[in-house]
Amino acid sequence: MPAHTPDTTSVASWVADATMAPSMHNAQPWLFHYAEAENELRLLMDATRAMPRSDPSGRGLHLGCGTALFNLRVAAAQAGWEPRVRLMPEATGPETLAMITFVQPVESDEVAELYPAIRRRHTSREPFSDEAVPPALLDGLRGAARAEGARLDLPGDWQVEWIQQLVWDAEFEEGLSQAVREELARWISGTDDDPRTGAARPEGIPLYALGPRRYDGRAPVRDFAGGRYVEGRGSAVFEDAPCLAVLGTREDERKDWLRAGQAMERVLLQATQDGLSTSLNSQVLEWPELRRALRDPVSGAEYPQMLIRLGYGPEAPDTPRRPLSEVLVII
Ligand SMILES: Cc1cc2nc3c(=O)[nH]c(=O)nc-3n(C[C@H](O)[C@H](O)[C@H](O)COP(=O)(O)O)c2cc1C
């Protein structure tokens, strides 16, 4: 056994923090294996939670696992450990996404400061107010993405209109594809209760987190109800000129998706720390032609990975997570 290793209780609590991360449709496509004797924590993908119709390449799945990895780094740093991460290490199977070892003492790691935001961050599908996000905060968020090797672009007015158009196109495509709608429904309908046991399901998007129906306004907030009536769900006016950001990477391989996920979570935690509400939208990214159209029209160089909405709004609710016993194996 290496001279100094974290105890399993600590590692388990960091993994619990990791699982607070956002994931596509709250599928939580991650597994963790900790070998205490080797001081090695593996992050694996859980392919049973893949979405072959909406995410055939697994890009969204990798993004979700990247967000969990970032939370894990923050939690370990906050506890005084330095997590050393190797992405997609050689000589492991394709399902191993990262190998992490922990060393002490930690060099002072600024990400530790984001720890309180891990459990405060939620996806908010509520309307945001018209209050502008101060440029200094937006600069800070750009820096957060850059620190993780990604880029956060803040489109101007006409580009925001273009993005809104692309989201409507994606909604239209989604409406036409029965296969996509069925896949989506698996993560939404009945998520409040497991029909077999009557217990609350620990995954998927619960009806209480859908937010109101759009009565008016143009902010690109996905309506997961897909036109279905949901009891008690009101309607609201969303912002017309939302503050949007596009997270992008220079390349588009599996490692880049994992980096993008870490960058996304760093941006979201920083935004939460700054008192902002956030929501994500991947509809455009789920259709290759629309995703291409979202590339920077000037340079065309970046691969867009996520559309992020920022602003001031009401606090959003917690969503369920799988119990630790289902996602962590200690060897
Ligand atoms: C790759 C990815 C794609 C996502 N796409 C959307 C989306 O299109 N619309 C949306 O409202 N939320 C989207 N989300 C947010 C998830 O639905 C959300 O993280 C999940 O339901 C858990 O809720 P929480 O973020 O409040 O913890 C996405 C998240 C990830 C990681």
Short mmCIF file of N, CA, C and O and ligand atoms in Angstrom, two decimals, residues 20 22-26 60 63-64 121-123 125 205 222 224 264 280-283 306 319 321, ligand 1:
data_model
loop_
_atom_site.label_atom_id
_atom_site.label_comp_id
_atom_site.label_asym_id
_atom_site.label_seq_id
_atom_site.Cartn_x
_atom_site.Cartn_y
_atom_site.Cartn_z
N MET A 20 -23.40 14.68 -7.39
CA MET A 20 -24.32 15.84 -7.41
C MET A 20 -24.25 16.56 -8.76
O MET A 20 -24.97 17.52 -9.01
N PRO A 22 -24.44 17.58 -12.80
CA PRO A 22 -25.51 17.45 -13.80
C PRO A 22 -25.19 16.34 -14.80
O PRO A 22 -24.02 16.05 -15.05
N SER A 23 -26.22 15.72 -15.33
CA SER A 23 -26.02 14.73 -16.39
C SER A 23 -27.23 14.76 -17.31
O SER A 23 -28.31 15.20 -16.91
N MET A 24 -27.03 14.30 -18.52
CA MET A 24 -28.10 14.36 -19.52
C MET A 24 -29.32 13.60 -19.00
O MET A 24 -29.22 12.42 -18.65
N HIS A 25 -30.43 14.27 -18.92
CA HIS A 25 -31.70 13.72 -18.42
C HIS A 25 -31.55 13.08 -17.03
O HIS A 25 -32.30 12.17 -16.66
N ASN A 26 -30.55 13.52 -16.30
CA ASN A 26 -30.26 12.97 -14.96
C ASN A 26 -30.09 11.45 -14.99
O ASN A 26 -30.51 10.74 -14.07
N GLY A 60 -22.64 13.30 -24.91
CA GLY A 60 -23.34 13.80 -23.72
C GLY A 60 -23.00 12.99 -22.49
O GLY A 60 -22.84 13.53 -21.39
N LEU A 63 -19.69 14.09 -21.28
CA LEU A 63 -19.80 15.41 -20.64
C LEU A 63 -20.27 15.25 -19.20
O LEU A 63 -19.73 15.88 -18.28
N GLY A 64 -21.29 14.41 -19.01
CA GLY A 64 -21.82 14.18 -17.66
C GLY A 64 -20.73 13.60 -16.74
O GLY A 64 -20.58 14.02 -15.59
N ARG A 121 -25.84 24.11 -6.64
CA ARG A 121 -26.10 24.22 -8.08
C ARG A 121 -27.26 23.33 -8.50
O ARG A 121 -27.33 22.17 -8.14
N HIS A 122 -28.21 23.90 -9.23
CA HIS A 122 -29.31 23.11 -9.79
C HIS A 122 -29.62 23.66 -11.16
O HIS A 122 -29.42 24.84 -11.41
N THR A 123 -30.17 22.83 -12.01
CA THR A 123 -30.65 23.32 -13.30
C THR A 123 -31.99 24.01 -13.08
O THR A 123 -32.91 23.39 -12.55
N ARG A 125 -35.24 25.62 -14.68
CA ARG A 125 -36.07 25.80 -15.89
C ARG A 125 -37.16 26.83 -15.64
O ARG A 125 -38.23 26.79 -16.23
N ILE A 205 -35.70 13.05 -14.68
CA ILE A 205 -36.12 14.41 -14.30
C ILE A 205 -37.52 14.35 -13.71
O ILE A 205 -38.48 14.00 -14.40
N ARG A 222 -35.68 23.91 -22.44
CA ARG A 222 -36.31 22.71 -23.00
C ARG A 222 -37.56 22.35 -22.21
O ARG A 222 -37.53 22.32 -20.98
N PHE A 224 -39.51 19.50 -21.20
CA PHE A 224 -39.43 18.04 -21.17
C PHE A 224 -40.80 17.37 -21.16
O PHE A 224 -40.91 16.17 -21.32
N MET A 264 -17.44 22.74 -18.03
CA MET A 264 -18.84 23.13 -17.84
C MET A 264 -19.17 23.21 -16.35
O MET A 264 -19.77 24.17 -15.88
N LEU A 280 -29.12 24.38 -18.72
CA LEU A 280 -28.36 23.83 -19.84
C LEU A 280 -29.32 23.49 -20.96
O LEU A 280 -30.50 23.21 -20.71
N ASN A 281 -28.82 23.51 -22.18
CA ASN A 281 -29.64 23.05 -23.29
C ASN A 281 -28.76 22.34 -24.30
O ASN A 281 -27.79 22.93 -24.80
N SER A 282 -29.08 21.08 -24.56
CA SER A 282 -28.27 20.31 -25.52
C SER A 282 -29.07 19.95 -26.77
O SER A 282 -28.60 19.16 -27.59
N GLN A 283 -30.26 20.53 -26.93
CA GLN A 283 -31.10 20.12 -28.06
C GLN A 283 -30.40 20.30 -29.41
O GLN A 283 -30.40 19.40 -30.23
N MET A 306 -21.92 22.72 -25.32
CA MET A 306 -23.10 22.95 -24.47
C MET A 306 -23.55 24.39 -24.58
O MET A 306 -22.74 25.30 -24.74
N THR A 319 -32.71 17.45 -7.37
CA THR A 319 -33.26 16.30 -8.11
C THR A 319 -32.63 15.03 -7.52
O THR A 319 -31.59 15.11 -6.86
N ARG A 321 -30.74 11.40 -6.78
CA ARG A 321 -29.50 10.74 -7.20
C ARG A 321 -29.55 9.28 -6.76
O ARG A 321 -30.17 8.94 -5.76
C1 LIG B 1 -24.90 16.55 -21.49
C2 LIG B 1 -26.06 17.22 -20.79
C3 LIG B 1 -27.15 17.63 -21.53
C4 LIG B 1 -28.22 18.30 -20.90
N1 LIG B 1 -29.26 18.77 -21.67
C5 LIG B 1 -30.25 19.48 -21.09
C6 LIG B 1 -31.28 20.07 -21.88
O1 LIG B 1 -31.30 19.98 -23.10
N2 LIG B 1 -32.27 20.76 -21.22
C7 LIG B 1 -32.28 20.90 -19.85
O2 LIG B 1 -33.19 21.53 -19.33
N3 LIG B 1 -31.31 20.34 -19.09
C8 LIG B 1 -30.30 19.65 -19.67
N4 LIG B 1 -29.30 19.11 -18.91
C9 LIG B 1 -29.39 19.23 -17.44
C10 LIG B 1 -29.92 17.94 -16.82
O3 LIG B 1 -31.25 17.70 -17.17
C11 LIG B 1 -29.78 18.04 -15.29
O4 LIG B 1 -28.42 18.17 -14.97
C12 LIG B 1 -30.32 16.83 -14.55
O5 LIG B 1 -31.70 16.72 -14.75
C13 LIG B 1 -30.02 16.89 -13.04
O6 LIG B 1 -30.56 18.05 -12.46
P1 LIG B 1 -29.65 19.14 -11.75
O7 LIG B 1 -28.75 19.73 -12.81
O8 LIG B 1 -30.62 20.13 -11.21
O9 LIG B 1 -28.84 18.47 -10.70
C14 LIG B 1 -28.21 18.48 -19.50
C15 LIG B 1 -27.11 18.03 -18.75
C16 LIG B 1 -26.02 17.45 -19.38
C17 LIG B 1 -24.82 17.05 -18.58
#
